[in-house]
PDB file of C-alpha atoms in Angstrom:
ATOM      1  CA  MET M  26    -114.393 -42.153 -10.879  1.00  0.00           C
ATOM      2  CA  LYS M  27    -113.177 -44.020 -13.851  1.00  0.00           C
ATOM      3  CA  ILE M  28    -110.119 -45.672 -13.230  1.00  0.00           C
ATOM      4  CA  ALA M  29    -108.482 -47.372 -16.064  1.00  0.00           C
ATOM      5  CA  ILE M  30    -106.803 -50.834 -15.379  1.00  0.00           C
ATOM      6  CA  PHE M  31    -104.020 -52.123 -17.604  1.00  0.00           C
ATOM      7  CA  GLY M  32    -103.797 -55.934 -16.507  1.00  0.00           C
ATOM      8  CA  GLY M  33    -107.222 -57.101 -15.677  1.00  0.00           C
ATOM      9  CA  THR M  34    -106.693 -60.435 -16.605  1.00  0.00           C
ATOM     10  CA  GLY M  35    -104.461 -61.376 -14.161  1.00  0.00           C
ATOM     11  CA  ASP M  36    -105.097 -62.123 -10.160  1.00  0.00           C
ATOM     12  CA  LEU M  37    -104.149 -58.598  -8.552  1.00  0.00           C
ATOM     13  CA  GLY M  38    -105.818 -56.554 -11.656  1.00  0.00           C
ATOM     14  CA  ARG M  39    -108.891 -58.374 -11.382  1.00  0.00           C
ATOM     15  CA  GLY M  40    -108.910 -57.824  -7.743  1.00  0.00           C
ATOM     16  CA  LEU M  41    -108.484 -54.700  -7.868  1.00  0.00           C
ATOM     17  CA  ALA M  42    -111.050 -53.980 -10.509  1.00  0.00           C
ATOM     18  CA  ILE M  43    -113.589 -56.079  -8.187  1.00  0.00           C
ATOM     19  CA  ASN M  44    -112.886 -53.750  -5.371  1.00  0.00           C
ATOM     20  CA  PHE M  45    -112.582 -50.341  -7.021  1.00  0.00           C
ATOM     21  CA  ALA M  46    -116.106 -51.453  -8.964  1.00  0.00           C
ATOM     22  CA  ALA M  47    -117.552 -52.658  -5.040  1.00  0.00           C
ATOM     23  CA  ALA M  48    -116.420 -48.884  -4.149  1.00  0.00           C
ATOM     24  CA  GLY M  49    -118.502 -47.395  -6.679  1.00  0.00           C
ATOM     25  CA  HIS M  50    -115.865 -46.693  -9.480  1.00  0.00           C
ATOM     26  CA  GLU M  51    -116.260 -47.083 -13.290  1.00  0.00           C
ATOM     27  CA  ILE M  52    -113.506 -49.618 -14.470  1.00  0.00           C
ATOM     28  CA  VAL M  53    -112.201 -49.027 -17.945  1.00  0.00           C
ATOM     29  CA  VAL M  54    -110.677 -52.444 -18.853  1.00  0.00           C
ATOM     30  CA  GLY M  55    -107.238 -51.656 -21.157  1.00  0.00           C
ATOM     31  CA  SER M  56    -105.790 -54.578 -23.299  1.00  0.00           C
ATOM     32  CA  ARG M  57    -103.813 -54.831 -26.233  1.00  0.00           C
ATOM     33  CA  SER M  58    -106.722 -56.269 -28.265  1.00  0.00           C
ATOM     34  CA  GLN M  59    -110.218 -55.150 -28.148  1.00  0.00           C
ATOM     35  CA  GLU M  60    -111.254 -58.779 -27.796  1.00  0.00           C
ATOM     36  CA  ARG M  61    -109.191 -59.381 -25.021  1.00  0.00           C
ATOM     37  CA  ALA M  62    -110.623 -56.293 -23.435  1.00  0.00           C
ATOM     38  CA  ASP M  63    -113.935 -57.444 -23.925  1.00  0.00           C
ATOM     39  CA  GLN M  64    -112.891 -60.918 -22.743  1.00  0.00           C
ATOM     40  CA  ALA M  65    -111.303 -59.366 -19.457  1.00  0.00           C
ATOM     41  CA  ALA M  66    -114.588 -56.881 -18.910  1.00  0.00           C
ATOM     42  CA  ALA M  67    -117.001 -59.855 -19.384  1.00  0.00           C
ATOM     43  CA  THR M  68    -115.065 -61.908 -16.657  1.00  0.00           C
ATOM     44  CA  LEU M  69    -114.918 -59.094 -14.079  1.00  0.00           C
ATOM     45  CA  LYS M  70    -118.872 -58.830 -14.849  1.00  0.00           C
ATOM     46  CA  GLU M  71    -119.544 -62.131 -14.314  1.00  0.00           C
ATOM     47  CA  ALA M  72    -117.336 -62.015 -10.881  1.00  0.00           C
ATOM     48  CA  PHE M  73    -119.117 -58.812  -9.861  1.00  0.00           C
ATOM     49  CA  PRO M  74    -122.605 -58.189 -12.054  1.00  0.00           C
ATOM     50  CA  GLU M  75    -123.174 -54.806 -10.043  1.00  0.00           C
ATOM     51  CA  GLY M  76    -120.282 -53.365 -11.350  1.00  0.00           C
ATOM     52  CA  SER M  77    -119.152 -51.266 -14.296  1.00  0.00           C
ATOM     53  CA  PHE M  78    -116.544 -52.587 -16.666  1.00  0.00           C
ATOM     54  CA  THR M  79    -116.185 -50.760 -19.951  1.00  0.00           C
ATOM     55  CA  PRO M  80    -113.507 -52.618 -22.342  1.00  0.00           C
ATOM     56  CA  LEU M  81    -111.195 -50.767 -24.409  1.00  0.00           C
ATOM     57  CA  GLU M  82    -107.869 -51.067 -26.485  1.00  0.00           C
ATOM     58  CA  ASN M  83    -104.947 -49.548 -24.367  1.00  0.00           C
ATOM     59  CA  VAL M  84    -104.696 -46.152 -25.664  1.00  0.00           C
ATOM     60  CA  GLU M  85    -108.394 -45.645 -25.523  1.00  0.00           C
ATOM     61  CA  ALA M  86    -108.507 -47.099 -22.269  1.00  0.00           C
ATOM     62  CA  ALA M  87    -105.788 -44.435 -20.777  1.00  0.00           C
ATOM     63  CA  GLU M  88    -107.585 -41.459 -22.593  1.00  0.00           C
ATOM     64  CA  ALA M  89    -111.013 -42.327 -21.027  1.00  0.00           C
ATOM     65  CA  GLY M  90    -109.555 -43.004 -17.261  1.00  0.00           C
ATOM     66  CA  GLU M  91    -109.337 -40.487 -14.610  1.00  0.00           C
ATOM     67  CA  LEU M  92    -106.684 -42.683 -12.901  1.00  0.00           C
ATOM     68  CA  ALA M  93    -104.183 -45.426 -14.273  1.00  0.00           C
ATOM     69  CA  VAL M  94    -103.517 -48.511 -12.704  1.00  0.00           C
ATOM     70  CA  VAL M  95    -100.647 -50.773 -14.312  1.00  0.00           C
ATOM     71  CA  SER M  96    -100.649 -54.246 -13.550  1.00  0.00           C
ATOM     72  CA  ILE M  97     -99.169 -56.140 -16.131  1.00  0.00           C
ATOM     73  CA  PRO M  98     -96.195 -58.457 -16.206  1.00  0.00           C
ATOM     74  CA  HIS M  99     -92.737 -56.372 -16.008  1.00  0.00           C
ATOM     75  CA  GLU M 100     -91.660 -57.731 -19.383  1.00  0.00           C
ATOM     76  CA  GLY M 101     -94.536 -55.748 -20.885  1.00  0.00           C
ATOM     77  CA  ILE M 102     -93.836 -52.776 -19.606  1.00  0.00           C
ATOM     78  CA  GLU M 103     -91.370 -51.180 -22.635  1.00  0.00           C
ATOM     79  CA  ALA M 104     -93.828 -52.291 -24.971  1.00  0.00           C
ATOM     80  CA  THR M 105     -97.333 -51.246 -23.206  1.00  0.00           C
ATOM     81  CA  ILE M 106     -96.418 -47.909 -21.986  1.00  0.00           C
ATOM     82  CA  PRO M 107     -95.219 -45.590 -24.279  1.00  0.00           C
ATOM     83  CA  PRO M 108     -98.039 -46.054 -26.948  1.00  0.00           C
ATOM     84  CA  MET M 109    -100.322 -44.299 -23.609  1.00  0.00           C
ATOM     85  CA  ALA M 110     -97.561 -41.750 -22.451  1.00  0.00           C
ATOM     86  CA  GLU M 111     -99.647 -38.804 -23.790  1.00  0.00           C
ATOM     87  CA  ALA M 112    -102.942 -39.869 -22.326  1.00  0.00           C
ATOM     88  CA  LEU M 113    -101.515 -40.515 -19.147  1.00  0.00           C
ATOM     89  CA  ALA M 114     -99.881 -37.258 -18.734  1.00  0.00           C
ATOM     90  CA  GLY M 115    -100.982 -35.294 -15.715  1.00  0.00           C
ATOM     91  CA  LYS M 116    -102.959 -38.355 -14.208  1.00  0.00           C
ATOM     92  CA  VAL M 117    -101.842 -40.637 -11.346  1.00  0.00           C
ATOM     93  CA  VAL M 118    -100.553 -43.844 -12.360  1.00  0.00           C
ATOM     94  CA  VAL M 119    -100.616 -46.489  -9.837  1.00  0.00           C
ATOM     95  CA  SER M 120     -97.931 -49.415 -10.648  1.00  0.00           C
ATOM     96  CA  VAL M 121     -98.660 -52.876  -8.756  1.00  0.00           C
ATOM     97  CA  VAL M 122     -95.800 -54.120 -10.906  1.00  0.00           C
ATOM     98  CA  ASN M 123     -93.244 -56.286  -9.019  1.00  0.00           C
ATOM     99  CA  ALA M 124     -90.531 -57.539 -11.207  1.00  0.00           C
ATOM    100  CA  MET M 125     -90.635 -61.275 -10.659  1.00  0.00           C
ATOM    101  CA  ARG M 126     -88.924 -64.444 -12.125  1.00  0.00           C
ATOM    102  CA  TRP M 127     -89.853 -68.280 -10.448  1.00  0.00           C
ATOM    103  CA  GLY M 128     -87.393 -70.362  -9.371  1.00  0.00           C
ATOM    104  CA  LYS M 129     -87.838 -73.557  -7.669  1.00  0.00           C
ATOM    105  CA  THR M 130     -88.276 -71.939  -4.253  1.00  0.00           C
ATOM    106  CA  GLY M 131     -91.011 -69.754  -5.549  1.00  0.00           C
ATOM    107  CA  ALA M 132     -90.987 -66.295  -6.660  1.00  0.00           C
ATOM    108  CA  ILE M 133     -88.018 -64.316  -6.604  1.00  0.00           C
ATOM    109  CA  ALA M 134     -87.626 -60.627  -7.017  1.00  0.00           C
ATOM    110  CA  LEU M 135     -85.298 -59.464  -9.767  1.00  0.00           C
ATOM    111  CA  GLN M 136     -82.810 -56.705  -8.499  1.00  0.00           C
ATOM    112  CA  GLY M 137     -79.570 -54.752 -10.116  1.00  0.00           C
ATOM    113  CA  ASP M 138     -78.725 -55.391 -13.863  1.00  0.00           C
ATOM    114  CA  GLU M 139     -81.830 -57.906 -14.379  1.00  0.00           C
ATOM    115  CA  LEU M 140     -84.013 -54.248 -14.206  1.00  0.00           C
ATOM    116  CA  PRO M 141     -83.863 -51.930 -17.059  1.00  0.00           C
ATOM    117  CA  ALA M 142     -84.327 -49.178 -14.331  1.00  0.00           C
ATOM    118  CA  SER M 143     -83.858 -49.271 -10.594  1.00  0.00           C
ATOM    119  CA  SER M 144     -87.726 -50.301 -10.063  1.00  0.00           C
ATOM    120  CA  CYS M 145     -90.975 -50.901 -12.257  1.00  0.00           C
ATOM    121  CA  ALA M 146     -92.295 -47.369 -11.515  1.00  0.00           C
ATOM    122  CA  HIS M 147     -89.119 -45.807 -12.383  1.00  0.00           C
ATOM    123  CA  GLN M 148     -89.448 -47.684 -15.735  1.00  0.00           C
ATOM    124  CA  ILE M 149     -93.064 -46.557 -16.381  1.00  0.00           C
ATOM    125  CA  GLN M 150     -91.950 -43.090 -15.142  1.00  0.00           C
ATOM    126  CA  ASP M 151     -89.178 -42.912 -17.731  1.00  0.00           C
ATOM    127  CA  LEU M 152     -91.447 -44.151 -20.610  1.00  0.00           C
ATOM    128  CA  ALA M 153     -94.607 -41.732 -19.764  1.00  0.00           C
ATOM    129  CA  PRO M 154     -92.548 -38.808 -17.891  1.00  0.00           C
ATOM    130  CA  GLU M 155     -95.407 -36.415 -17.444  1.00  0.00           C
ATOM    131  CA  ALA M 156     -97.518 -39.146 -15.444  1.00  0.00           C
ATOM    132  CA  LYS M 157     -97.310 -39.289 -11.747  1.00  0.00           C
ATOM    133  CA  VAL M 158     -96.403 -42.376 -10.977  1.00  0.00           C
ATOM    134  CA  VAL M 159     -96.818 -43.826  -7.723  1.00  0.00           C
ATOM    135  CA  VAL M 160     -96.438 -47.528  -6.233  1.00  0.00           C
ATOM    136  CA  ALA M 161     -99.482 -49.146  -4.550  1.00  0.00           C
ATOM    137  CA  TYR M 162    -101.533 -52.375  -3.739  1.00  0.00           C
ATOM    138  CA  ASN M 163     -98.565 -54.195  -4.850  1.00  0.00           C
ATOM    139  CA  ASN M 164     -98.289 -55.924  -1.724  1.00  0.00           C
ATOM    140  CA  LEU M 165    -101.935 -57.337  -1.621  1.00  0.00           C
ATOM    141  CA  PRO M 166    -103.174 -60.674  -1.588  1.00  0.00           C
ATOM    142  CA  ALA M 167    -104.046 -61.222  -5.246  1.00  0.00           C
ATOM    143  CA  ALA M 168    -106.381 -64.327  -4.992  1.00  0.00           C
ATOM    144  CA  GLY M 169    -107.939 -62.776  -2.000  1.00  0.00           C
ATOM    145  CA  LEU M 170    -109.037 -59.621  -3.407  1.00  0.00           C
ATOM    146  CA  GLN M 171    -111.572 -61.320  -5.736  1.00  0.00           C
ATOM    147  CA  HIS M 172    -113.810 -63.002  -3.435  1.00  0.00           C
ATOM    148  CA  GLN M 173    -116.722 -60.898  -2.480  1.00  0.00           C
ATOM    149  CA  GLU M 174    -116.638 -61.448   1.267  1.00  0.00           C
ATOM    150  CA  HIS M 175    -113.134 -60.013   1.464  1.00  0.00           C
ATOM    151  CA  LEU M 176    -113.908 -56.947  -0.531  1.00  0.00           C
ATOM    152  CA  GLY M 177    -112.540 -53.454   0.728  1.00  0.00           C
ATOM    153  CA  HIS M 178    -110.433 -52.778   4.131  1.00  0.00           C
ATOM    154  CA  ARG M 179    -107.556 -54.235   2.976  1.00  0.00           C
ATOM    155  CA  PRO M 180    -104.636 -52.373   4.198  1.00  0.00           C
ATOM    156  CA  GLY M 181    -101.891 -51.506   1.399  1.00  0.00           C
ATOM    157  CA  ILE M 182     -98.447 -49.715   1.262  1.00  0.00           C
ATOM    158  CA  ALA M 183     -97.985 -46.556  -1.255  1.00  0.00           C
ATOM    159  CA  VAL M 184     -94.558 -45.036  -2.198  1.00  0.00           C
ATOM    160  CA  GLY M 185     -94.322 -42.015  -4.719  1.00  0.00           C
ATOM    161  CA  HIS M 186     -93.880 -38.325  -4.500  1.00  0.00           C
ATOM    162  CA  PRO M 187     -95.800 -36.902  -1.440  1.00  0.00           C
ATOM    163  CA  SER M 188     -98.127 -34.675  -3.612  1.00  0.00           C
ATOM    164  CA  HIS M 189     -99.075 -37.410  -6.028  1.00  0.00           C
ATOM    165  CA  LEU M 190     -99.916 -40.048  -2.887  1.00  0.00           C
ATOM    166  CA  ALA M 191    -101.599 -37.235  -1.274  1.00  0.00           C
ATOM    167  CA  GLN M 192    -104.126 -37.416  -4.325  1.00  0.00           C
ATOM    168  CA  LEU M 193    -104.426 -40.833  -4.502  1.00  0.00           C
ATOM    169  CA  LEU M 194    -105.198 -41.292  -0.950  1.00  0.00           C
ATOM    170  CA  HIS M 195    -107.109 -38.188   0.257  1.00  0.00           C
ATOM    171  CA  GLU M 196    -108.755 -37.611  -3.117  1.00  0.00           C
ATOM    172  CA  VAL M 197    -109.765 -41.077  -4.563  1.00  0.00           C
ATOM    173  CA  ARG M 198    -110.632 -43.081  -2.015  1.00  0.00           C
ATOM    174  CA  LEU M 199    -110.078 -46.552  -3.981  1.00  0.00           C
ATOM    175  CA  GLY M 200    -111.975 -48.803  -1.597  1.00  0.00           C
ATOM    176  CA  VAL M 201    -108.704 -50.731  -0.642  1.00  0.00           C
ATOM    177  CA  GLU M 202    -107.376 -48.689   2.148  1.00  0.00           C
ATOM    178  CA  ALA M 203    -103.684 -47.713   1.914  1.00  0.00           C
ATOM    179  CA  THR M 204    -101.606 -45.748   4.446  1.00  0.00           C
ATOM    180  CA  CYS M 205     -97.922 -44.367   3.308  1.00  0.00           C
ATOM    181  CA  ARG M 206     -95.172 -43.109   5.177  1.00  0.00           C
ATOM    182  CA  VAL M 207     -92.613 -40.186   3.429  1.00  0.00           C
ATOM    183  CA  GLY M 208     -89.600 -39.491   5.671  1.00  0.00           C
ATOM    184  CA  GLN M 209     -91.065 -39.377   9.070  1.00  0.00           C
ATOM    185  CA  ASP M 210     -94.554 -38.350   7.960  1.00  0.00           C
ATOM    186  CA  GLU M 211     -97.408 -40.558   7.769  1.00  0.00           C
ATOM    187  CA  ILE M 212    -100.482 -40.114   5.059  1.00  0.00           C
ATOM    188  CA  ASP M 213    -103.651 -41.789   5.483  1.00  0.00           C
TER     189      ASP M 213
END
């Protein structure tokens, strides 16, 4: 499967790209510029030479991917998602975005009026209304995902509409395990 990853330069996006490539998926690395996409794909290829990493600008990457992963800073959602909305229509879009700011004690989750929507996934859904947005993999240890000796078999949490989650978890099988709970029912 072709998986478009937006934010493949950050620790979590890079780690997911490596894991998905290790599971046999083709990775399309999206960025605001071709130059940045080229650099990200080269870094990924260096980290996992067996992987397939194709660099494209965001809209082209969204068109090429069968599934999309958004792994960008929360501040970039408003500028990044709208140009891709049409290309993301009908596709499962996995948000790994956590709205955080850094304080004296470390990362602090933004809440309430600090957010433009009730969550980053809701904001993405509002900006790409025909996409099937779910939240998954945002609780994984970003740095640890990038080491080949730790590839695959990492537990994750997924949240979203049950049919979208079923598509993500049962059909896609991304190489990073996930289990989700919808009400009292577990999907794995």
